[in-house]
Coordinates of N, CA and C in Angstrom, one line a residue:
X1 N 99.2 73.4 182.4 CA 98.0 72.8 182.5 C 97.3 73.6 184.2
X2 N 97.9 73.6 184.9 CA 97.8 74.5 186.2 C 97.0 76.0 185.5
X3 N 97.8 77.1 184.8 CA 96.5 78.1 184.1 C 95.8 77.9 184.1
X4 N 95.4 76.7 183.0 CA 94.1 75.8 182.5 C 93.0 75.6 183.2
X5 N 93.7 75.7 184.8 CA 92.6 75.3 185.6 C 92.9 73.4 186.2
X6 N 93.3 73.4 185.6 CA 93.5 71.8 186.3 C 95.3 71.7 187.7
X7 N 93.9 71.6 188.9 CA 94.8 71.8 189.8 C 95.2 70.3 190.2
X8 N 94.6 69.4 190.1 CA 94.8 67.6 191.2 C 96.5 66.9 190.0
X9 N 97.9 67.1 190.6 CA 98.8 66.4 190.6 C 98.9 65.7 191.6
X10 N 99.6 64.5 190.5 CA 99.5 63.1 191.3 C 100.9 62.8 191.2
X11 N 101.4 62.6 192.1 CA 103.2 62.1 192.2 C 103.2 60.3 193.1
X12 N 104.6 60.9 193.5 CA 104.7 59.5 194.1 C 106.6 60.0 194.8
X13 N 106.5 59.1 195.6 CA 108.2 59.6 196.1 C 109.4 58.4 195.3
X14 N 108.7 57.5 195.3 CA 109.9 56.7 193.7 C 109.9 57.4 192.2
X15 N 108.4 58.3 191.4 CA 108.5 58.4 191.0 C 110.4 59.4 190.3
X16 N 111.0 59.1 189.2 CA 112.1 59.9 189.0 C 112.7 59.3 190.0
X17 N 113.1 58.7 190.6 CA 114.1 59.0 192.2 C 113.9 60.2 192.9
X18 N 112.7 60.5 193.2 CA 112.1 61.6 193.5 C 111.9 63.4 192.9
X19 N 112.7 63.4 191.7 CA 113.1 64.1 191.0 C 111.4 64.6 190.9
X20 N 110.6 64.0 190.6 CA 108.9 64.8 190.8 C 108.6 65.3 191.2
X21 N 108.6 64.3 192.3 CA 108.3 65.6 193.9 C 108.5 66.6 193.8
X22 N 110.7 66.7 193.1 CA 111.3 67.9 193.6 C 111.0 69.3 192.7
X23 N 109.9 68.4 191.4 CA 109.4 69.7 190.2 C 108.1 70.7 190.7
X24 N 107.7 69.0 191.0 CA 106.3 69.6 192.0 C 106.4 71.1 192.4
X25 N 107.4 70.4 193.7 CA 107.1 72.1 194.7 C 107.9 73.0 194.4
X26 N 109.3 72.4 193.5 CA 109.5 74.3 193.1 C 108.2 75.1 191.9
X27 N 107.4 74.2 191.4 CA 106.6 75.1 190.8 C 105.3 75.9 192.0
X28 N 105.4 74.8 192.5 CA 104.1 75.5 193.5 C 104.9 76.4 194.9
X29 N 106.3 75.9 194.8 CA 106.7 76.8 195.6 C 106.4 79.2 195.8
X30 N 106.1 79.1 197.0 CA 105.1 80.7 196.6 C 103.6 81.0 196.2
X31 N 103.4 79.7 195.8 CA 102.0 79.9 195.3 C 101.0 79.9 196.8
X32 N 99.5 79.9 196.4 CA 99.0 80.1 197.8 C 99.0 77.6 197.6
X33 N 99.0 77.1 198.9 CA 98.5 76.1 199.0 C 97.1 75.5 198.8
X34 N 96.5 76.6 198.7 CA 95.0 76.1 198.5 C 94.4 75.9 197.1
X35 N 95.6 76.4 195.9 CA 95.8 76.4 194.7 C 95.8 75.0 194.1
X36 N 96.1 74.5 194.6 CA 96.2 72.9 194.0 C 95.9 72.1 195.3
X37 N 95.7 70.2 194.8 CA 95.0 69.8 195.2 C 96.6 68.2 195.0
X38 N 97.4 68.2 195.8 CA 98.8 67.0 195.3 C 98.9 65.8 196.4
X39 N 98.6 64.9 195.7 CA 99.0 63.4 196.3 C 99.9 62.7 196.1
X40 N 100.3 62.4 197.4 CA 102.2 60.9 196.4 C 102.4 59.6 197.2
X41 N 102.7 59.1 196.9 CA 102.9 57.8 197.2 C 103.8 57.0 198.1
X42 N 103.8 55.8 198.8 CA 104.9 56.0 199.7 C 104.9 53.9 199.0
X43 N 105.8 53.1 198.9 CA 105.7 52.1 198.6 C 106.9 51.4 199.3
X44 N 106.6 50.1 199.6 CA 106.9 49.3 200.7 C 106.6 47.8 201.1
X45 N 107.8 47.7 201.5 CA 107.8 46.0 201.7 C 106.7 44.9 202.5
X46 N 107.0 43.5 202.2 CA 105.7 43.5 202.1 C 105.8 41.3 202.3
X47 N 105.3 41.2 203.6 CA 105.4 41.5 204.7 C 106.2 42.3 205.3
X48 N 105.9 43.1 206.6 CA 106.5 44.2 206.6 C 107.6 44.4 207.4
X49 N 109.1 44.4 207.3 CA 109.7 44.9 208.3 C 109.7 45.2 210.0
X50 N 110.2 45.1 210.4 CA 110.6 45.5 211.3 C 110.2 47.8 211.9
X51 N 111.1 47.6 210.9 CA 110.8 49.1 210.6 C 109.9 49.9 209.9
X52 N 108.7 49.0 209.7 CA 108.0 49.8 208.7 C 107.8 51.2 209.0
X53 N 106.9 51.5 210.2 CA 106.6 52.7 210.7 C 107.3 53.4 210.5
X54 N 109.0 53.7 210.9 CA 109.9 54.8 210.7 C 110.0 55.1 209.4
X55 N 110.4 53.7 208.5 CA 110.8 54.2 207.6 C 109.8 54.8 206.6
X56 N 109.0 54.5 206.4 CA 107.7 55.1 205.8 C 106.9 56.7 206.4
X57 N 107.4 57.2 208.1 CA 107.5 57.9 208.1 C 108.4 59.1 208.3
X58 N 109.8 58.6 207.6 CA 110.9 59.3 206.6 C 111.0 59.4 205.6
X59 N 110.1 58.2 204.4 CA 109.8 58.9 203.6 C 109.0 59.9 203.2
X60 N 108.1 59.8 204.2 CA 107.4 60.9 203.6 C 107.8 61.6 204.2
X61 N 108.8 62.6 204.9 CA 108.9 63.6 205.2 C 110.1 63.9 203.8
X62 N 110.6 63.2 203.4 CA 111.6 63.2 202.7 C 110.5 64.0 201.3
X63 N 110.1 63.3 201.2 CA 108.6 63.7 200.3 C 108.5 65.4 200.5
X64 N 108.1 65.1 201.3 CA 106.9 67.0 202.2 C 108.0 67.8 201.7
X65 N 109.2 67.3 202.6 CA 110.8 68.5 202.2 C 111.1 68.4 200.5
X66 N 110.6 67.3 199.7 CA 110.4 67.9 197.8 C 109.7 68.8 197.5
X67 N 108.2 68.5 198.4 CA 107.5 69.3 197.7 C 107.3 70.5 197.9
X68 N 107.8 70.4 199.3 CA 108.0 72.3 199.5 C 106.6 72.2 200.9
X69 N 106.3 71.4 201.1 CA 105.2 71.9 202.0 C 104.4 71.4 202.8
X70 N 103.6 71.2 203.9 CA 103.6 70.7 205.4 C 102.8 69.5 206.0
X71 N 101.9 69.5 204.3 CA 101.2 68.4 204.2 C 100.6 67.8 202.2
X72 N 100.7 67.5 202.2 CA 99.8 67.1 200.9 C 97.9 66.5 201.3
X73 N 98.0 66.2 200.0 CA 96.4 66.7 200.2 C 96.2 64.9 200.4
X74 N 96.3 64.2 199.5 CA 95.9 63.1 199.8 C 97.3 62.0 199.6
X75 N 97.4 61.0 200.8 CA 98.4 60.2 200.6 C 98.1 58.6 200.5
X76 N 98.8 58.0 199.4 CA 98.7 56.9 199.6 C 99.7 55.4 199.9
X77 N 99.6 54.0 200.6 CA 100.0 53.1 199.9 C 100.3 53.1 198.5
X78 N 101.7 52.4 198.1 CA 101.8 52.9 196.8 C 102.1 51.1 196.4
X79 N 101.1 50.7 194.8 CA 100.6 49.9 194.3 C 100.8 48.5 195.1
X80 N 99.4 48.7 195.8 CA 98.8 47.6 197.0 C 98.4 46.2 196.4
X81 N 98.5 44.7 196.4 CA 97.8 44.0 195.5 C 97.4 43.3 196.1
X82 N 96.9 42.8 197.4 CA 96.7 42.1 198.6 C 95.4 42.8 199.0
X83 N 94.4 42.4 199.6 CA 93.2 42.4 200.2 C 93.9 42.3 201.8
X84 N 94.8 42.1 202.3 CA 95.8 41.6 203.5 C 96.1 42.9 204.0
X85 N 97.3 43.4 202.7 CA 97.6 44.4 202.6 C 96.7 45.0 203.2
X86 N 95.7 45.4 202.5 CA 95.0 47.1 202.9 C 93.8 46.4 203.8
X87 N 94.1 45.0 204.7 CA 93.8 45.6 205.9 C 94.5 45.6 207.4
X88 N 95.9 44.8 206.9 CA 97.1 45.4 207.8 C 96.4 46.2 209.0
X89 N 97.0 45.9 210.0 CA 96.4 46.7 211.3 C 97.3 47.6 211.3
X90 N 98.7 47.4 211.4 CA 100.6 48.2 211.5 C 99.8 49.4 209.8
X91 N 99.2 48.1 208.8 CA 99.2 49.8 208.2 C 98.4 51.1 208.3
X92 N 96.9 50.0 208.7 CA 96.0 51.1 208.8 C 96.4 52.4 209.9
X93 N 97.3 51.8 211.1 CA 97.2 52.1 212.2 C 98.1 53.5 211.8
X94 N 99.7 53.2 210.3 CA 100.0 54.5 210.6 C 99.5 55.7 209.4
X95 N 98.7 54.7 209.1 CA 97.5 55.7 207.7 C 96.4 56.7 209.2
X96 N 96.0 56.2 210.2 CA 95.8 56.9 210.9 C 96.6 58.3 211.2
X97 N 97.8 57.5 212.0 CA 98.7 58.5 212.2 C 99.1 59.7 211.5
X98 N 99.5 59.4 210.3 CA 99.6 60.7 209.6 C 98.8 61.8 209.4
X99 N 97.8 61.2 209.2 CA 96.4 61.8 208.6 C 96.2 62.6 210.0
X100 N 96.0 62.0 211.4 CA 95.8 62.7 212.8 C 96.4 64.1 213.3
X101 N 98.5 63.5 212.5 CA 99.4 65.1 212.9 C 99.1 65.7 211.8
X102 N 97.7 65.6 210.7 CA 98.0 66.8 209.7 C 98.9 66.7 208.0
X103 N 99.4 65.2 208.3 CA 100.4 65.6 207.1 C 99.9 64.7 205.1
X104 N 98.8 64.7 205.9 CA 97.4 64.8 205.1 C 96.7 64.8 205.2
X105 N 95.4 64.8 204.6 CA 94.1 65.4 204.3 C 93.1 63.8 204.2
X106 N 94.2 63.5 203.4 CA 92.9 61.9 203.3 C 94.0 61.2 202.9
X107 N 93.8 59.7 202.9 CA 95.1 58.5 202.7 C 93.9 57.4 201.9
X108 N 94.6 56.4 201.3 CA 94.0 55.6 200.4 C 95.4 54.9 199.9
X109 N 95.0 54.1 198.6 CA 96.3 53.1 198.7 C 96.1 53.2 196.7
X110 N 97.1 52.4 196.2 CA 97.1 53.0 194.6 C 97.3 51.3 194.6
X111 N 96.5 50.9 193.4 CA 96.7 49.3 192.9 C 97.1 49.6 191.8
X112 N 98.2 48.5 190.8 CA 97.8 48.4 189.6 C 96.7 46.6 189.1
X113 N 96.2 46.1 189.7 CA 95.4 44.9 189.9 C 94.1 45.5 189.8
X114 N 93.0 45.0 189.0 CA 91.7 45.2 188.6 C 91.2 44.7 189.6
X115 N 91.6 44.1 191.1 CA 90.7 43.0 191.4 C 89.0 43.9 192.4
X116 N 88.4 44.0 192.2 CA 87.2 44.4 193.7 C 87.3 44.2 194.4
X117 N 87.9 43.2 194.5 CA 87.5 43.1 196.3 C 89.2 43.3 196.9
X118 N 89.4 44.0 196.0 CA 90.8 45.3 196.8 C 89.1 46.2 197.8
X119 N 88.8 46.4 196.8 CA 87.9 48.0 197.3 C 86.9 47.6 198.4
X120 N 86.5 46.3 198.3 CA 85.7 46.3 199.4 C 86.8 46.1 200.1
X121 N 87.3 45.1 200.3 CA 89.1 45.7 201.4 C 88.3 46.6 202.0
X122 N 88.8 47.5 201.1 CA 88.8 48.4 201.9 C 88.0 49.5 202.6
X123 N 86.6 49.2 201.9 CA 85.3 50.0 202.7 C 84.9 48.8 203.9
X124 N 85.5 47.3 204.4 CA 85.6 46.7 205.8 C 86.2 47.7 206.1
X125 N 87.5 48.3 206.3 CA 88.6 48.4 207.5 C 87.7 50.1 207.5
X126 N 87.0 51.3 206.9 CA 86.6 52.2 207.2 C 88.1 53.0 207.2
X127 N 88.9 53.4 207.3 CA 90.1 53.9 206.9 C 90.1 54.5 205.1
X128 N 90.1 54.2 204.2 CA 90.5 54.2 203.0 C 89.6 55.9 202.7
X129 N 89.4 56.6 202.6 CA 88.6 57.7 201.8 C 88.8 57.4 200.0
X130 N 90.5 57.2 200.0 CA 90.0 57.3 198.2 C 90.7 55.9 197.5
X131 N 90.5 54.5 196.9 CA 91.0 54.6 195.8 C 91.7 54.6 194.4
X132 N 92.8 54.5 194.6 CA 93.1 54.4 192.8 C 93.7 53.3 192.3
X133 N 93.3 53.4 191.3 CA 92.8 52.2 189.9 C 93.1 52.2 189.7
X134 N 93.3 51.0 188.7 CA 93.0 51.4 186.9 C 92.1 50.7 186.6
X135 N 91.3 51.8 186.0 CA 90.0 51.7 185.1 C 90.1 52.4 183.4
X136 N 89.5 51.2 182.7 CA 89.5 51.6 181.2 C 88.3 50.8 181.0
X137 N 88.1 51.1 179.9 CA 86.6 50.1 179.0 C 87.7 48.8 178.3
X138 N 88.9 48.5 178.5 CA 89.4 47.4 178.6 C 89.4 46.6 179.3
X139 N 88.8 46.8 180.7 CA 89.2 46.2 181.6 C 88.2 44.8 181.6
X140 N 88.6 43.5 181.6 CA 87.9 41.9 181.1 C 86.7 41.4 183.0
X141 N 87.1 42.7 183.7 CA 86.1 42.7 184.5 C 85.7 43.5 185.1
X142 N 84.8 44.6 184.3 CA 84.5 46.1 184.3 C 83.3 45.9 184.9
X143 N 83.0 45.4 184.7 CA 81.1 45.1 185.5 C 81.1 44.6 187.0
X144 N 82.0 43.6 187.6 CA 82.1 43.5 188.7 C 83.2 44.9 189.2
X145 N 84.1 44.9 188.8 CA 84.7 46.3 189.3 C 83.4 47.4 189.3
X146 N 82.3 48.1 188.4 CA 81.9 49.0 188.7 C 81.2 49.0 189.6
X147 N 80.6 47.6 189.7 CA 80.2 47.0 190.9 C 80.5 47.8 192.5
X148 N 81.3 47.0 192.0 CA 82.7 47.2 193.5 C 83.4 48.7 193.7
X149 N 82.5 49.6 192.7 CA 82.7 51.2 192.6 C 81.8 51.8 193.6
X150 N 80.5 51.5 192.6 CA 79.0 51.5 193.4 C 79.4 51.4 194.7
X151 N 79.7 50.4 195.5 CA 79.2 49.9 196.9 C 80.7 51.3 197.7
X152 N 81.5 51.1 196.7 CA 82.6 51.9 197.7 C 82.1 53.5 197.4
X153 N 81.2 54.0 196.5 CA 80.9 55.1 196.5 C 79.7 55.4 197.6
X154 N 79.0 54.3 198.2 CA 78.3 54.6 199.0 C 78.4 54.8 200.4
X155 N 79.3 53.7 200.8 CA 80.3 54.1 202.0 C 81.1 54.6 202.2
X156 N 81.4 55.8 201.3 CA 81.7 57.9 201.5 C 83.4 57.5 200.7
X157 N 83.7 56.4 199.7 CA 85.2 56.6 199.2 C 85.0 57.4 198.1
X158 N 86.2 58.0 197.5 CA 86.3 58.7 196.7 C 87.1 57.7 195.1
X159 N 87.2 57.7 194.2 CA 88.2 57.2 192.9 C 88.9 57.6 192.1
X160 N 90.0 57.5 191.9 CA 90.5 57.7 190.4 C 90.9 56.7 189.9
X161 N 90.9 57.3 188.1 CA 91.4 56.3 188.0 C 92.8 56.3 187.2
X162 N 93.9 55.0 186.6 CA 94.8 55.2 186.4 C 94.4 54.6 185.4
X163 N 95.7 54.5 184.4 CA 95.8 54.0 183.5 C 94.7 54.1 182.5
X164 N 93.9 55.4 182.2 CA 92.7 55.6 181.6 C 92.3 55.2 180.0
X165 N 93.8 55.2 179.5 CA 94.3 55.2 178.3 C 94.3 54.2 178.2
X166 N 93.8 52.7 179.1 CA 94.9 51.6 178.7 C 96.3 51.1 179.1
X167 N 97.6 52.4 179.6 CA 98.9 52.3 179.6 C 99.0 52.7 178.4
X168 N 98.3 53.7 177.6 CA 99.1 54.3 176.8 C 98.9 53.3 175.4
X169 N 98.1 52.7 175.3 CA 97.3 52.0 174.5 C 96.7 51.9 172.9
X170 N 95.6 52.6 174.3 CA 94.6 53.3 173.1 C 95.1 54.1 172.7
X171 N 94.3 54.7 171.0 CA 95.3 55.4 170.4 C 93.8 56.8 169.9
X172 N 92.5 56.1 170.7 CA 91.8 57.2 170.6 C 90.9 58.1 171.9
X173 N 91.7 59.0 171.7 CA 92.2 59.4 173.4 C 90.5 60.6 173.4
X174 N 89.5 60.6 173.0 CA 88.3 61.2 173.0 C 87.0 60.0 173.3
X175 N 87.6 59.0 173.0 CA 86.7 57.1 173.9 C 87.0 57.6 174.9
X176 N 88.3 57.5 175.2 CA 88.9 56.8 176.1 C 88.1 57.9 177.3
X177 N 87.6 59.7 177.2 CA 87.5 60.5 177.6 C 86.3 60.1 177.7
X178 N 85.3 60.4 176.6 CA 84.0 59.9 176.9 C 83.2 58.7 177.7
X179 N 83.8 57.8 177.3 CA 83.7 57.1 179.0 C 83.9 56.9 180.2
X180 N 84.7 57.7 180.7 CA 85.0 58.2 182.0 C 84.5 59.3 182.1
X181 N 83.5 60.3 181.5 CA 82.9 60.8 181.8 C 81.9 60.4 182.1
X182 N 81.7 59.4 182.3 CA 79.9 59.0 182.8 C 79.8 58.5 184.1
X183 N 81.1 58.4 184.6 CA 81.1 58.1 186.3 C 81.4 59.0 187.3
X184 N 80.5 60.2 187.8 CA 80.4 60.9 187.9 C 81.8 60.6 190.3
X185 N 81.1 59.7 190.4 CA 82.0 59.0 191.5 C 83.3 59.0 190.6
X186 N 84.4 58.8 190.0 CA 85.5 58.6 189.3 C 85.8 59.5 188.3
X187 N 86.8 60.1 188.7 CA 88.1 61.2 188.5 C 89.4 60.2 188.0
X188 N 89.7 60.5 186.5 CA 91.1 59.6 186.2 C 92.0 61.0 186.2
X189 N 93.0 60.4 185.8 CA 94.2 61.0 186.0 C 95.1 60.8 184.8
X190 N 95.2 61.0 183.2 CA 95.7 61.0 182.1 C 96.9 60.5 182.1
X191 N 97.8 60.7 183.4 CA 99.2 60.8 182.3 C 99.8 60.9 180.8
X192 N 99.6 63.1 180.7 CA 100.0 62.9 179.9 C 101.3 63.3 179.3
X193 N 102.2 63.5 178.4 CA 103.0 63.6 178.6 C 103.8 64.7 177.7
X194 N 102.6 65.2 176.8 CA 103.2 66.1 175.4 C 102.9 67.3 175.8
X195 N 102.9 68.2 175.8 CA 101.8 69.6 174.7 C 100.4 69.2 174.5
X196 N 100.4 68.6 173.1 CA 99.9 68.4 172.4 C 98.9 67.4 172.9
X197 N 99.0 66.7 173.9 CA 98.2 65.4 174.4 C 97.4 66.6 175.8
X198 N 98.0 67.6 176.1 CA 97.3 68.5 176.9 C 96.8 69.1 176.0
X199 N 97.2 69.2 175.1 CA 96.2 70.6 174.9 C 94.5 69.3 174.4
X200 N 94.6 68.5 173.9 CA 93.4 67.3 173.6 C 92.5 67.1 174.7
X201 N 92.9 67.3 176.3 CA 91.9 67.8 177.0 C 91.8 68.5 177.4
X202 N 92.4 69.0 177.6 CA 91.7 71.4 177.7 C 91.1 70.6 177.4
X203 N 91.0 70.4 175.6 CA 89.4 70.5 174.3 C 88.5 70.2 174.8
X204 N 88.4 69.1 175.4 CA 87.4 67.6 176.2 C 86.7 68.6 177.0
X205 N 87.4 69.6 177.8 CA 86.9 70.4 178.7 C 85.7 70.7 178.3
X206 N 86.1 71.8 177.7 CA 85.4 72.9 177.0 C 84.2 72.2 175.8
X207 N 84.6 71.1 175.3 CA 84.4 70.5 174.1 C 83.7 69.5 174.3
X208 N 82.9 68.4 175.8 CA 83.2 67.5 175.4 C 82.8 66.7 174.6
X209 N 83.5 65.0 174.1 CA 83.2 64.1 173.0 C 82.2 63.6 173.9
X210 N 81.2 63.0 172.8 CA 80.1 62.0 172.9 C 80.4 60.4 173.1
X211 N 79.6 60.1 173.7 CA 80.4 58.6 173.5 C 79.3 57.9 172.0
X212 N 80.5 57.5 171.7 CA 79.3 56.8 170.1 C 79.8 55.2 170.6
X213 N 78.4 54.6 170.0 CA 78.5 53.0 169.5 C 80.3 53.0 168.5
X214 N 80.9 53.6 168.7 CA 82.1 53.4 167.7 C 83.2 53.9 169.1

């Protein structure tokens, strides 16, 4: 993937009990830091515990050690489901802290919930650079989500699409790719698991599939 020009790699503190971050760290160790764009995430309990801030900072430090990096390019609060969490002052303060300290270049939240109100809540804070959300053409509220994404784009936010293959349920990856390619302000992370799947998507880069009615 890297040798074919892919530079954005998405991981998380919890993925494979930390092994995923270690794999990425081992691969990029010795390569120029500017050669890749690395995103990771930290999950926490809500309501927030008294030691929330220190716990998050400790987990981020562990992630950076696994990655063998002094900073990530993008740091997410992991699996956020309510506007209350997005706008919680303690969460906003710690995101600004890790960004100010240079441990991340950008901050965001990830959510499996397809809720436009989460995007609007993030816009209101003025803190979030990126939202990582479930996004595919099988979503029931696609129109409302598209409208919220457009509001986010105007506010300066970027968007990463997960579950772009509808959790692996879609067997027509060309159609899914063509659908997401319509949106200049949404970058999909496909979550390929096999070399032949990677080959499919690399082929789409050189020969973009057309979005047909079928």
